């Protein structure tokens, strides 16, 4: 999807595509390189800024292309760890959220791939209102660009763990990875990019075939199909056997270890029986488990596991040879969990609208 109000979305064009279009306009190819750098390296917000282009060319670009720029609607900064949660407005009025996390090894941005989500995971705030629409590549890139501009520091990692299912927006996700790693753009290393999926098997296999060096994270959350189906509707479509075969294929094809995300929910998937079943399930995978104490979402009844249960679960996995980390909770004071900030914004809008109707 590169059309926007009859104009082409220039920021979603790869360097090769942009070069071809610029050549077709009868403009020398080196101009395409300059434009690409303005868009993706310097993150210009208007054609006007592109001062090393002739003004006639800037006018032509203005005529032919739309320049997608996200509008910051809100930003919340955690007093605990400096995590920043951004709410961005899209050109059509939809809103999405992105998170900046500062680590010792660099700045990491968690981006959304869709406005809302249609996967329906029971514990996830993004699922509540369903899917509004998939994001364009430019809208994914812009989340990283606006945050880098805002903090004035380089972003070195991108995780696709915000709202939406990246593999349900496959083509734009792939294009995003291609462009965010372009040496004339942010030049982020493929190894510093993580795509998280709830387990769409055909797309996982397709992604493996792309032979990228990115990390694939699978939202596992349960060691058996029955429990998984209680948490994630997608488990009705693909069995754990199929999903884990796809993970194995990803490792075999790319040499990259898969991360298994496991959100611990009290009384649902956090006892030692489940830890045992998990060990049996993934023992032969060259993976690594990331335990996440479930982040309570107001609309959902799930309760976080106790600290003791989390540690016991972790210790059991470790003792049995599984590589495991507990995800540090970041930005708890600023609605850090997926989709929460967007959700409260939408609720506020609904309340405002309801208020207007009452008068
Ligand atoms: N659709 C993708 C990526 C988005 S969610 C996926 O399913 O992987 C990123 C991760 O956060 C997923 O593992 C998801 O299951 C998890 N998650 C969502 N809501 C959560 C919550 N309230 N608490 C803990 N983890 C949550």
mmCIF file of C-alpha atoms and ligand atoms in Angstrom:
data_model
loop_
_atom_site.group_PDB
_atom_site.id
_atom_site.type_symbol
_atom_site.label_atom_id
_atom_site.label_comp_id
_atom_site.label_asym_id
_atom_site.label_seq_id
_atom_site.Cartn_x
_atom_site.Cartn_y
_atom_site.Cartn_z
ATOM 1 C CA UNK A 1 0.000 0.000 0.000
ATOM 2 C CA UNK A 2 1.952 3.011 -1.193
ATOM 3 C CA UNK A 3 -0.956 5.239 -2.361
ATOM 4 C CA UNK A 4 -2.065 8.036 -0.078
ATOM 5 C CA UNK A 5 -4.769 10.485 -1.237
ATOM 6 C CA UNK A 6 -3.857 9.828 -4.866
ATOM 7 C CA UNK A 7 -0.217 10.544 -4.084
ATOM 8 C CA UNK A 8 2.497 7.925 -3.656
ATOM 9 C CA UNK A 9 3.780 7.363 -0.134
ATOM 10 C CA UNK A 10 7.432 8.186 -0.796
ATOM 11 C CA UNK A 11 8.703 7.001 2.576
ATOM 12 C CA UNK A 12 7.498 3.444 1.888
ATOM 13 C CA UNK A 13 9.580 3.177 -1.305
ATOM 14 C CA UNK A 14 12.801 1.198 -1.120
ATOM 15 C CA UNK A 15 15.991 2.819 -2.410
ATOM 16 C CA UNK A 16 15.731 0.754 -5.612
ATOM 17 C CA UNK A 17 12.098 1.757 -6.205
ATOM 18 C CA UNK A 18 12.762 5.415 -5.507
ATOM 19 C CA UNK A 19 15.725 5.415 -7.871
ATOM 20 C CA UNK A 20 13.618 3.903 -10.650
ATOM 21 C CA UNK A 21 10.850 6.499 -10.165
ATOM 22 C CA UNK A 22 13.270 9.412 -10.082
ATOM 23 C CA UNK A 23 14.902 8.178 -13.278
ATOM 24 C CA UNK A 24 11.439 7.952 -14.878
ATOM 25 C CA UNK A 25 10.923 11.615 -14.025
ATOM 26 C CA UNK A 26 14.020 12.356 -16.102
ATOM 27 C CA UNK A 27 15.993 13.414 -13.041
ATOM 28 C CA UNK A 28 19.598 12.163 -12.589
ATOM 29 C CA UNK A 29 19.872 9.093 -10.345
ATOM 30 C CA UNK A 30 22.158 10.728 -7.776
ATOM 31 C CA UNK A 31 19.172 12.846 -6.757
ATOM 32 C CA UNK A 32 17.382 9.677 -5.632
ATOM 33 C CA UNK A 33 20.259 8.956 -3.248
ATOM 34 C CA UNK A 34 20.008 12.480 -1.849
ATOM 35 C CA UNK A 35 16.246 12.215 -1.377
ATOM 36 C CA UNK A 36 16.555 8.804 0.253
ATOM 37 C CA UNK A 37 19.099 10.159 2.706
ATOM 38 C CA UNK A 38 16.885 13.129 3.538
ATOM 39 C CA UNK A 39 13.984 10.821 4.228
ATOM 40 C CA UNK A 40 15.679 7.979 6.037
ATOM 41 C CA UNK A 41 18.976 9.172 7.416
ATOM 42 C CA UNK A 42 18.139 12.775 8.281
ATOM 43 C CA UNK A 43 14.430 12.048 8.799
ATOM 44 C CA UNK A 44 13.212 15.239 7.124
ATOM 45 C CA UNK A 45 9.577 16.180 7.765
ATOM 46 C CA UNK A 46 9.071 18.222 4.575
ATOM 47 C CA UNK A 47 10.429 18.456 1.016
ATOM 48 C CA UNK A 48 11.173 22.077 1.808
ATOM 49 C CA UNK A 49 13.979 20.978 4.144
ATOM 50 C CA UNK A 50 15.831 19.185 1.341
ATOM 51 C CA UNK A 51 17.998 22.190 0.629
ATOM 52 C CA UNK A 52 20.538 20.521 -1.659
ATOM 53 C CA UNK A 53 17.796 19.746 -4.213
ATOM 54 C CA UNK A 54 16.847 22.282 -6.908
ATOM 55 C CA UNK A 55 13.641 24.057 -5.910
ATOM 56 C CA UNK A 56 11.933 22.892 -9.121
ATOM 57 C CA UNK A 57 12.536 19.268 -8.129
ATOM 58 C CA UNK A 58 11.243 19.913 -4.624
ATOM 59 C CA UNK A 59 8.058 21.269 -6.206
ATOM 60 C CA UNK A 60 7.717 18.176 -8.417
ATOM 61 C CA UNK A 61 8.152 15.906 -5.401
ATOM 62 C CA UNK A 62 5.508 17.835 -3.500
ATOM 63 C CA UNK A 63 3.071 17.330 -6.411
ATOM 64 C CA UNK A 64 3.660 13.636 -6.831
ATOM 65 C CA UNK A 65 4.392 12.315 -3.353
ATOM 66 C CA UNK A 66 2.890 12.294 0.120
ATOM 67 C CA UNK A 67 5.296 12.558 3.031
ATOM 68 C CA UNK A 68 4.019 10.558 5.988
ATOM 69 C CA UNK A 69 5.028 12.086 9.312
ATOM 70 C CA UNK A 70 3.628 10.860 12.630
ATOM 71 C CA UNK A 71 2.227 13.397 15.040
ATOM 72 C CA UNK A 72 3.059 12.933 18.711
ATOM 73 C CA UNK A 73 -0.227 13.015 20.638
ATOM 74 C CA UNK A 74 1.143 12.129 24.036
ATOM 75 C CA UNK A 75 4.360 10.956 25.656
ATOM 76 C CA UNK A 76 4.712 9.473 29.112
ATOM 77 C CA UNK A 77 8.100 9.171 30.756
ATOM 78 C CA UNK A 78 8.616 6.588 33.482
ATOM 79 C CA UNK A 79 9.974 7.978 36.729
ATOM 80 C CA UNK A 80 11.285 4.501 37.513
ATOM 81 C CA UNK A 81 13.504 3.686 34.539
ATOM 82 C CA UNK A 82 13.236 6.466 31.926
ATOM 83 C CA UNK A 83 11.116 4.336 29.573
ATOM 84 C CA UNK A 84 9.101 6.551 27.253
ATOM 85 C CA UNK A 85 5.754 5.597 25.881
ATOM 86 C CA UNK A 86 4.584 7.532 22.836
ATOM 87 C CA UNK A 87 1.118 7.829 21.418
ATOM 88 C CA UNK A 88 1.347 8.817 17.735
ATOM 89 C CA UNK A 89 -1.374 10.047 15.414
ATOM 90 C CA UNK A 90 -1.461 8.571 11.880
ATOM 91 C CA UNK A 91 -2.451 10.667 8.840
ATOM 92 C CA UNK A 92 -5.984 9.165 8.867
ATOM 93 C CA UNK A 93 -6.617 9.894 12.546
ATOM 94 C CA UNK A 94 -5.876 6.431 13.940
ATOM 95 C CA UNK A 95 -3.525 6.305 16.906
ATOM 96 C CA UNK A 96 -0.763 3.842 17.733
ATOM 97 C CA UNK A 97 1.808 3.494 20.454
ATOM 98 C CA UNK A 98 5.536 2.902 20.574
ATOM 99 C CA UNK A 99 7.934 2.507 23.474
ATOM 100 C CA UNK A 100 11.529 3.591 23.994
ATOM 101 C CA UNK A 101 13.571 1.507 26.414
ATOM 102 C CA UNK A 102 17.028 2.571 27.475
ATOM 103 C CA UNK A 103 19.433 -0.269 28.149
ATOM 104 C CA UNK A 104 23.137 -0.309 28.880
ATOM 105 C CA UNK A 105 23.746 -1.806 25.437
ATOM 106 C CA UNK A 106 21.762 0.913 23.649
ATOM 107 C CA UNK A 107 18.369 2.381 22.911
ATOM 108 C CA UNK A 108 15.639 0.019 21.892
ATOM 109 C CA UNK A 109 12.322 0.966 20.311
ATOM 110 C CA UNK A 110 9.267 -1.260 20.461
ATOM 111 C CA UNK A 111 7.016 -0.501 17.496
ATOM 112 C CA UNK A 112 3.447 -1.297 16.508
ATOM 113 C CA UNK A 113 2.795 -3.069 13.217
ATOM 114 C CA UNK A 114 -0.976 -2.522 13.176
ATOM 115 C CA UNK A 115 -3.499 -0.152 14.725
ATOM 116 C CA UNK A 116 -5.233 -2.641 17.005
ATOM 117 C CA UNK A 117 -4.989 -6.378 16.365
ATOM 118 C CA UNK A 118 -7.268 -9.205 15.258
ATOM 119 C CA UNK A 119 -5.492 -12.089 16.980
ATOM 120 C CA UNK A 120 -7.625 -11.787 20.134
ATOM 121 C CA UNK A 121 -5.120 -12.930 22.818
ATOM 122 C CA UNK A 122 -7.098 -12.862 26.051
ATOM 123 C CA UNK A 123 -4.557 -11.033 28.215
ATOM 124 C CA UNK A 124 -3.623 -8.363 25.663
ATOM 125 C CA UNK A 125 -5.023 -4.819 25.646
ATOM 126 C CA UNK A 126 -4.352 -4.422 21.890
ATOM 127 C CA UNK A 127 -6.901 -7.089 21.108
ATOM 128 C CA UNK A 128 -9.813 -5.389 22.877
ATOM 129 C CA UNK A 129 -11.084 -3.167 20.054
ATOM 130 C CA UNK A 130 -10.041 -5.513 17.229
ATOM 131 C CA UNK A 131 -8.047 -4.441 14.190
ATOM 132 C CA UNK A 132 -8.442 -0.910 12.808
ATOM 133 C CA UNK A 133 -5.899 -1.428 10.026
ATOM 134 C CA UNK A 134 -2.389 -2.548 9.178
ATOM 135 C CA UNK A 135 0.370 0.052 9.124
ATOM 136 C CA UNK A 136 2.248 1.210 6.071
ATOM 137 C CA UNK A 137 6.005 0.737 6.030
ATOM 138 C CA UNK A 138 6.447 4.503 6.354
ATOM 139 C CA UNK A 139 4.353 4.468 9.526
ATOM 140 C CA UNK A 140 6.538 1.779 11.053
ATOM 141 C CA UNK A 141 9.731 3.621 10.113
ATOM 142 C CA UNK A 142 8.335 6.903 11.408
ATOM 143 C CA UNK A 143 7.910 5.496 14.919
ATOM 144 C CA UNK A 144 11.649 4.910 15.061
ATOM 145 C CA UNK A 145 12.502 8.217 13.339
ATOM 146 C CA UNK A 146 10.345 10.426 15.592
ATOM 147 C CA UNK A 147 11.723 8.784 18.730
ATOM 148 C CA UNK A 148 15.335 9.087 17.581
ATOM 149 C CA UNK A 149 14.729 12.777 16.812
ATOM 150 C CA UNK A 150 12.993 13.303 20.142
ATOM 151 C CA UNK A 151 15.774 11.887 22.283
ATOM 152 C CA UNK A 152 18.642 13.005 20.043
ATOM 153 C CA UNK A 153 20.380 9.634 20.413
ATOM 154 C CA UNK A 154 20.862 6.725 18.054
ATOM 155 C CA UNK A 155 18.360 3.874 18.166
ATOM 156 C CA UNK A 156 20.276 0.605 17.945
ATOM 157 C CA UNK A 157 17.539 -2.011 18.431
ATOM 158 C CA UNK A 158 14.015 -2.447 17.162
ATOM 159 C CA UNK A 159 11.530 -4.947 18.540
ATOM 160 C CA UNK A 160 8.230 -5.535 16.775
ATOM 161 C CA UNK A 161 6.339 -6.216 19.986
ATOM 162 C CA UNK A 162 3.941 -3.308 20.103
ATOM 163 C CA UNK A 163 0.322 -3.518 19.000
ATOM 164 C CA UNK A 164 -0.518 -5.792 16.136
ATOM 165 C CA UNK A 165 0.725 -9.020 14.630
ATOM 166 C CA UNK A 166 3.684 -8.240 12.345
ATOM 167 C CA UNK A 167 3.241 -11.429 10.321
ATOM 168 C CA UNK A 168 -0.414 -10.458 9.687
ATOM 169 C CA UNK A 169 1.098 -7.455 7.870
ATOM 170 C CA UNK A 170 3.819 -9.510 6.228
ATOM 171 C CA UNK A 171 4.825 -7.486 3.167
ATOM 172 C CA UNK A 172 5.058 -4.153 4.971
ATOM 173 C CA UNK A 173 6.950 -5.745 7.846
ATOM 174 C CA UNK A 174 9.489 -7.237 5.484
ATOM 175 C CA UNK A 175 9.878 -3.957 3.641
ATOM 176 C CA UNK A 176 10.339 -2.212 6.998
ATOM 177 C CA UNK A 177 13.157 -4.602 7.951
ATOM 178 C CA UNK A 178 14.803 -4.063 4.582
ATOM 179 C CA UNK A 179 14.624 -0.274 4.905
ATOM 180 C CA UNK A 180 15.509 0.188 8.574
ATOM 181 C CA UNK A 181 18.673 -1.838 7.969
ATOM 182 C CA UNK A 182 19.579 0.051 4.768
ATOM 183 C CA UNK A 183 23.016 1.625 4.998
ATOM 184 C CA UNK A 184 21.558 4.867 3.652
ATOM 185 C CA UNK A 185 18.910 4.882 6.326
ATOM 186 C CA UNK A 186 19.333 4.107 10.032
ATOM 187 C CA UNK A 187 21.657 1.238 9.138
ATOM 188 C CA UNK A 188 20.500 -0.873 12.092
ATOM 189 C CA UNK A 189 21.961 -4.369 12.072
ATOM 190 C CA UNK A 190 19.579 -7.225 11.253
ATOM 191 C CA UNK A 191 20.739 -8.959 14.422
ATOM 192 C CA UNK A 192 19.356 -6.041 16.416
ATOM 193 C CA UNK A 193 15.820 -6.557 15.124
ATOM 194 C CA UNK A 194 13.247 -8.863 16.695
ATOM 195 C CA UNK A 195 9.937 -9.867 15.146
ATOM 196 C CA UNK A 196 7.474 -11.325 17.618
ATOM 197 C CA UNK A 197 4.609 -13.515 16.432
ATOM 198 C CA UNK A 198 1.696 -15.265 18.081
ATOM 199 C CA UNK A 199 2.525 -18.187 15.787
ATOM 200 C CA UNK A 200 1.241 -17.805 12.227
ATOM 201 C CA UNK A 201 2.832 -20.943 10.838
ATOM 202 C CA UNK A 202 2.829 -20.314 7.051
ATOM 203 C CA UNK A 203 4.255 -16.802 7.524
ATOM 204 C CA UNK A 204 6.908 -18.064 9.978
ATOM 205 C CA UNK A 205 8.035 -20.530 7.332
ATOM 206 C CA UNK A 206 8.005 -17.845 4.688
ATOM 207 C CA UNK A 207 10.075 -15.590 6.932
ATOM 208 C CA UNK A 208 12.630 -18.368 7.444
ATOM 209 C CA UNK A 209 13.016 -18.615 3.676
ATOM 210 C CA UNK A 210 13.969 -14.924 3.511
ATOM 211 C CA UNK A 211 17.149 -16.016 5.334
ATOM 212 C CA UNK A 212 17.482 -12.863 7.387
ATOM 213 C CA UNK A 213 19.618 -12.550 10.499
ATOM 214 C CA UNK A 214 16.803 -11.095 12.598
ATOM 215 C CA UNK A 215 15.548 -12.748 15.792
ATOM 216 C CA UNK A 216 12.201 -14.484 15.694
ATOM 217 C CA UNK A 217 10.277 -14.477 18.967
ATOM 218 C CA UNK A 218 7.346 -16.821 19.430
ATOM 219 C CA UNK A 219 4.612 -15.988 21.924
ATOM 220 C CA UNK A 220 4.278 -19.436 23.418
ATOM 221 C CA UNK A 221 2.616 -18.748 26.802
ATOM 222 C CA UNK A 222 1.546 -22.356 27.411
ATOM 223 C CA UNK A 223 3.134 -25.805 27.226
ATOM 224 C CA UNK A 224 0.077 -27.630 25.862
ATOM 225 C CA UNK A 225 -2.584 -26.915 23.251
ATOM 226 C CA UNK A 226 -5.461 -26.907 25.715
ATOM 227 C CA UNK A 227 -4.008 -24.181 27.950
ATOM 228 C CA UNK A 228 -2.754 -22.242 24.958
ATOM 229 C CA UNK A 229 -6.231 -22.228 23.402
ATOM 230 C CA UNK A 230 -7.583 -20.636 26.601
ATOM 231 C CA UNK A 231 -5.170 -17.753 26.185
ATOM 232 C CA UNK A 232 -4.746 -17.405 22.436
ATOM 233 C CA UNK A 233 -7.446 -18.057 19.813
ATOM 234 C CA UNK A 234 -4.712 -18.584 17.181
ATOM 235 C CA UNK A 235 -3.955 -21.886 18.947
ATOM 236 C CA UNK A 236 -7.222 -23.219 17.500
ATOM 237 C CA UNK A 237 -5.776 -22.763 14.063
ATOM 238 C CA UNK A 238 -2.239 -24.082 14.548
ATOM 239 C CA UNK A 239 -1.182 -26.786 16.986
ATOM 240 C CA UNK A 240 1.923 -26.428 19.133
ATOM 241 C CA UNK A 241 3.466 -29.225 17.117
ATOM 242 C CA UNK A 242 3.118 -27.231 13.897
ATOM 243 C CA UNK A 243 4.301 -23.996 15.523
ATOM 244 C CA UNK A 244 7.383 -25.620 17.035
ATOM 245 C CA UNK A 245 8.220 -27.324 13.756
ATOM 246 C CA UNK A 246 8.162 -23.891 12.135
ATOM 247 C CA UNK A 247 10.487 -22.569 14.892
ATOM 248 C CA UNK A 248 12.865 -25.439 14.300
ATOM 249 C CA UNK A 249 12.823 -24.756 10.592
ATOM 250 C CA UNK A 250 13.573 -21.079 11.312
ATOM 251 C CA UNK A 251 16.644 -22.099 13.295
ATOM 252 C CA UNK A 252 17.792 -24.642 10.710
ATOM 253 C CA UNK A 253 17.401 -22.188 7.839
ATOM 254 C CA UNK A 254 18.848 -19.056 9.431
ATOM 255 C CA UNK A 255 21.071 -20.329 12.247
ATOM 256 C CA UNK A 256 19.286 -17.898 14.578
ATOM 257 C CA UNK A 257 18.020 -19.064 17.960
ATOM 258 C CA UNK A 258 14.307 -18.483 18.495
ATOM 259 C CA UNK A 259 13.099 -16.707 21.633
ATOM 260 C CA UNK A 260 10.077 -18.213 23.369
ATOM 261 C CA UNK A 261 8.008 -15.658 25.206
ATOM 262 C CA UNK A 262 6.079 -16.987 28.144
ATOM 263 C CA UNK A 263 3.847 -14.612 30.109
ATOM 264 C CA UNK A 264 3.192 -16.066 33.540
ATOM 265 C CA UNK A 265 -0.447 -15.891 34.595
ATOM 266 C CA UNK A 266 -1.337 -16.897 38.126
ATOM 267 C CA UNK A 267 -3.086 -20.247 38.292
ATOM 268 C CA UNK A 268 -3.228 -20.611 34.508
ATOM 269 C CA UNK A 269 0.249 -21.520 33.267
ATOM 270 C CA UNK A 270 2.669 -20.943 36.157
ATOM 271 C CA UNK A 271 2.901 -24.112 38.230
ATOM 272 C CA UNK A 272 5.664 -26.711 38.224
ATOM 273 C CA UNK A 273 3.623 -29.157 36.163
ATOM 274 C CA UNK A 274 3.572 -26.565 33.401
ATOM 275 C CA UNK A 275 7.288 -25.904 33.817
ATOM 276 C CA UNK A 276 7.917 -29.644 33.395
ATOM 277 C CA UNK A 277 5.722 -29.795 30.308
ATOM 278 C CA UNK A 278 7.524 -26.763 28.901
ATOM 279 C CA UNK A 279 10.904 -28.429 29.333
ATOM 280 C CA UNK A 280 9.653 -31.526 27.507
ATOM 281 C CA UNK A 281 8.213 -29.368 24.740
ATOM 282 C CA UNK A 282 11.239 -27.256 23.907
ATOM 283 C CA UNK A 283 14.181 -29.336 25.134
ATOM 284 C CA UNK A 284 15.221 -30.123 21.579
ATOM 285 C CA UNK A 285 14.845 -26.589 20.261
ATOM 286 C CA UNK A 286 17.880 -24.341 20.254
ATOM 287 C CA UNK A 287 15.840 -21.650 21.895
ATOM 288 C CA UNK A 288 15.794 -19.352 24.813
ATOM 289 C CA UNK A 289 12.847 -18.584 27.114
ATOM 290 C CA UNK A 290 11.851 -15.095 28.115
ATOM 291 C CA UNK A 291 9.544 -15.155 31.134
ATOM 292 C CA UNK A 292 7.235 -12.164 31.502
ATOM 293 C CA UNK A 293 5.081 -11.757 34.607
ATOM 294 C CA UNK A 294 1.753 -10.916 32.930
ATOM 295 C CA UNK A 295 1.074 -7.206 32.941
ATOM 296 C CA UNK A 296 -2.375 -6.687 34.453
ATOM 297 C CA UNK A 297 -4.786 -5.050 32.006
ATOM 298 C CA UNK A 298 -7.817 -3.382 33.552
ATOM 299 C CA UNK A 299 -10.350 -5.028 31.226
ATOM 300 C CA UNK A 300 -8.902 -8.487 31.830
ATOM 301 C CA UNK A 301 -9.144 -10.670 34.905
ATOM 302 C CA UNK A 302 -5.685 -12.260 34.688
ATOM 303 C CA UNK A 303 -3.437 -11.897 37.712
ATOM 304 C CA UNK A 304 0.349 -11.787 37.752
ATOM 305 C CA UNK A 305 2.181 -14.793 39.207
ATOM 306 C CA UNK A 306 3.784 -14.245 42.591
ATOM 307 C CA UNK A 307 7.490 -13.414 42.653
ATOM 308 C CA UNK A 308 8.069 -16.815 44.279
ATOM 309 C CA UNK A 309 6.258 -18.656 41.486
ATOM 310 C CA UNK A 310 8.231 -16.763 38.838
ATOM 311 C CA UNK A 311 11.548 -17.674 40.470
ATOM 312 C CA UNK A 312 10.539 -21.308 40.983
ATOM 313 C CA UNK A 313 9.486 -21.569 37.329
ATOM 314 C CA UNK A 314 12.752 -20.039 36.179
ATOM 315 C CA UNK A 315 14.872 -22.250 38.418
ATOM 316 C CA UNK A 316 13.145 -25.379 37.190
ATOM 317 C CA UNK A 317 13.807 -24.505 33.558
ATOM 318 C CA UNK A 318 17.418 -23.621 34.299
ATOM 319 C CA UNK A 319 18.074 -26.821 36.209
ATOM 320 C CA UNK A 320 16.827 -28.705 33.198
ATOM 321 C CA UNK A 321 19.185 -27.046 30.779
ATOM 322 C CA UNK A 322 16.887 -24.391 29.315
ATOM 323 C CA UNK A 323 18.320 -20.979 28.671
ATOM 324 C CA UNK A 324 16.003 -18.530 30.452
ATOM 325 C CA UNK A 325 15.704 -14.878 31.437
ATOM 326 C CA UNK A 326 13.027 -12.971 33.308
ATOM 327 C CA UNK A 327 12.022 -9.911 31.335
ATOM 328 C CA UNK A 328 12.610 -6.827 33.397
ATOM 329 C CA UNK A 329 9.336 -4.980 33.633
ATOM 330 C CA UNK A 330 9.765 -1.530 32.220
ATOM 331 C CA UNK A 331 7.545 1.480 32.426
ATOM 332 C CA UNK A 332 5.031 -0.155 34.764
ATOM 333 C CA UNK A 333 4.023 3.314 36.001
ATOM 334 C CA UNK A 334 3.191 4.491 32.465
ATOM 335 C CA UNK A 335 0.965 1.680 31.180
ATOM 336 C CA UNK A 336 3.868 -0.249 29.692
ATOM 337 C CA UNK A 337 1.861 -3.269 28.502
ATOM 338 C CA UNK A 338 0.886 -3.667 24.872
ATOM 339 C CA UNK A 339 -1.926 -1.424 23.781
ATOM 340 C CA UNK A 340 -2.776 0.041 27.186
ATOM 341 C CA UNK A 341 -2.024 3.667 26.423
ATOM 342 C CA UNK A 342 -3.890 3.547 23.105
ATOM 343 C CA UNK A 343 -6.774 1.828 24.873
ATOM 344 C CA UNK A 344 -7.114 4.546 27.516
ATOM 345 C CA UNK A 345 -6.880 7.252 24.830
ATOM 346 C CA UNK A 346 -9.699 5.627 22.846
ATOM 347 C CA UNK A 347 -11.800 5.292 25.996
ATOM 348 C CA UNK A 348 -11.343 8.943 26.782
ATOM 349 C CA UNK A 349 -12.459 9.839 23.248
ATOM 350 C CA UNK A 350 -15.516 7.608 23.676
ATOM 351 C CA UNK A 351 -16.355 9.346 26.949
ATOM 352 C CA UNK A 352 -15.978 12.741 25.296
ATOM 353 C CA UNK A 353 -18.256 11.682 22.437
ATOM 354 C CA UNK A 354 -20.808 10.241 24.850
ATOM 355 C CA UNK A 355 -20.681 13.526 26.742
ATOM 356 C CA UNK A 356 -21.370 15.498 23.578
ATOM 357 C CA UNK A 357 -24.345 13.312 22.681
ATOM 358 C CA UNK A 358 -25.908 13.868 26.087
ATOM 359 C CA UNK A 359 -26.234 17.599 25.465
HETATM 360 N N1 LIG B 1 1.492 -10.097 17.948
HETATM 361 C C1 LIG B 1 2.832 -10.347 18.359
HETATM 362 C C2 LIG B 1 3.555 -9.157 18.938
HETATM 363 C C3 LIG B 1 2.838 -8.255 19.909
HETATM 364 S S1 LIG B 1 2.760 -8.549 21.616
HETATM 365 C C4 LIG B 1 2.886 -11.512 19.298
HETATM 366 O O1 LIG B 1 1.857 -12.027 19.656
HETATM 367 O O2 LIG B 1 3.989 -11.947 19.631
HETATM 368 C C5 LIG B 1 4.362 -8.725 22.301
HETATM 369 C C6 LIG B 1 4.381 -9.737 23.448
HETATM 370 O O3 LIG B 1 3.723 -9.252 24.614
HETATM 371 C C7 LIG B 1 3.697 -11.045 23.085
HETATM 372 O O4 LIG B 1 4.438 -12.119 23.598
HETATM 373 C C8 LIG B 1 2.378 -10.922 23.825
HETATM 374 O O5 LIG B 1 1.781 -12.154 23.996
HETATM 375 C C9 LIG B 1 2.818 -10.231 25.098
HETATM 376 N N2 LIG B 1 1.757 -9.562 25.859
HETATM 377 C C10 LIG B 1 0.675 -8.899 25.417
HETATM 378 N N3 LIG B 1 -0.052 -8.423 26.437
HETATM 379 C C11 LIG B 1 0.593 -8.769 27.557
HETATM 380 C C12 LIG B 1 0.336 -8.576 28.938
HETATM 381 N N4 LIG B 1 -0.740 -7.918 29.365
HETATM 382 N N5 LIG B 1 1.239 -9.073 29.818
HETATM 383 C C13 LIG B 1 2.332 -9.751 29.387
HETATM 384 N N6 LIG B 1 2.620 -9.965 28.113
HETATM 385 C C14 LIG B 1 1.758 -9.493 27.192
#
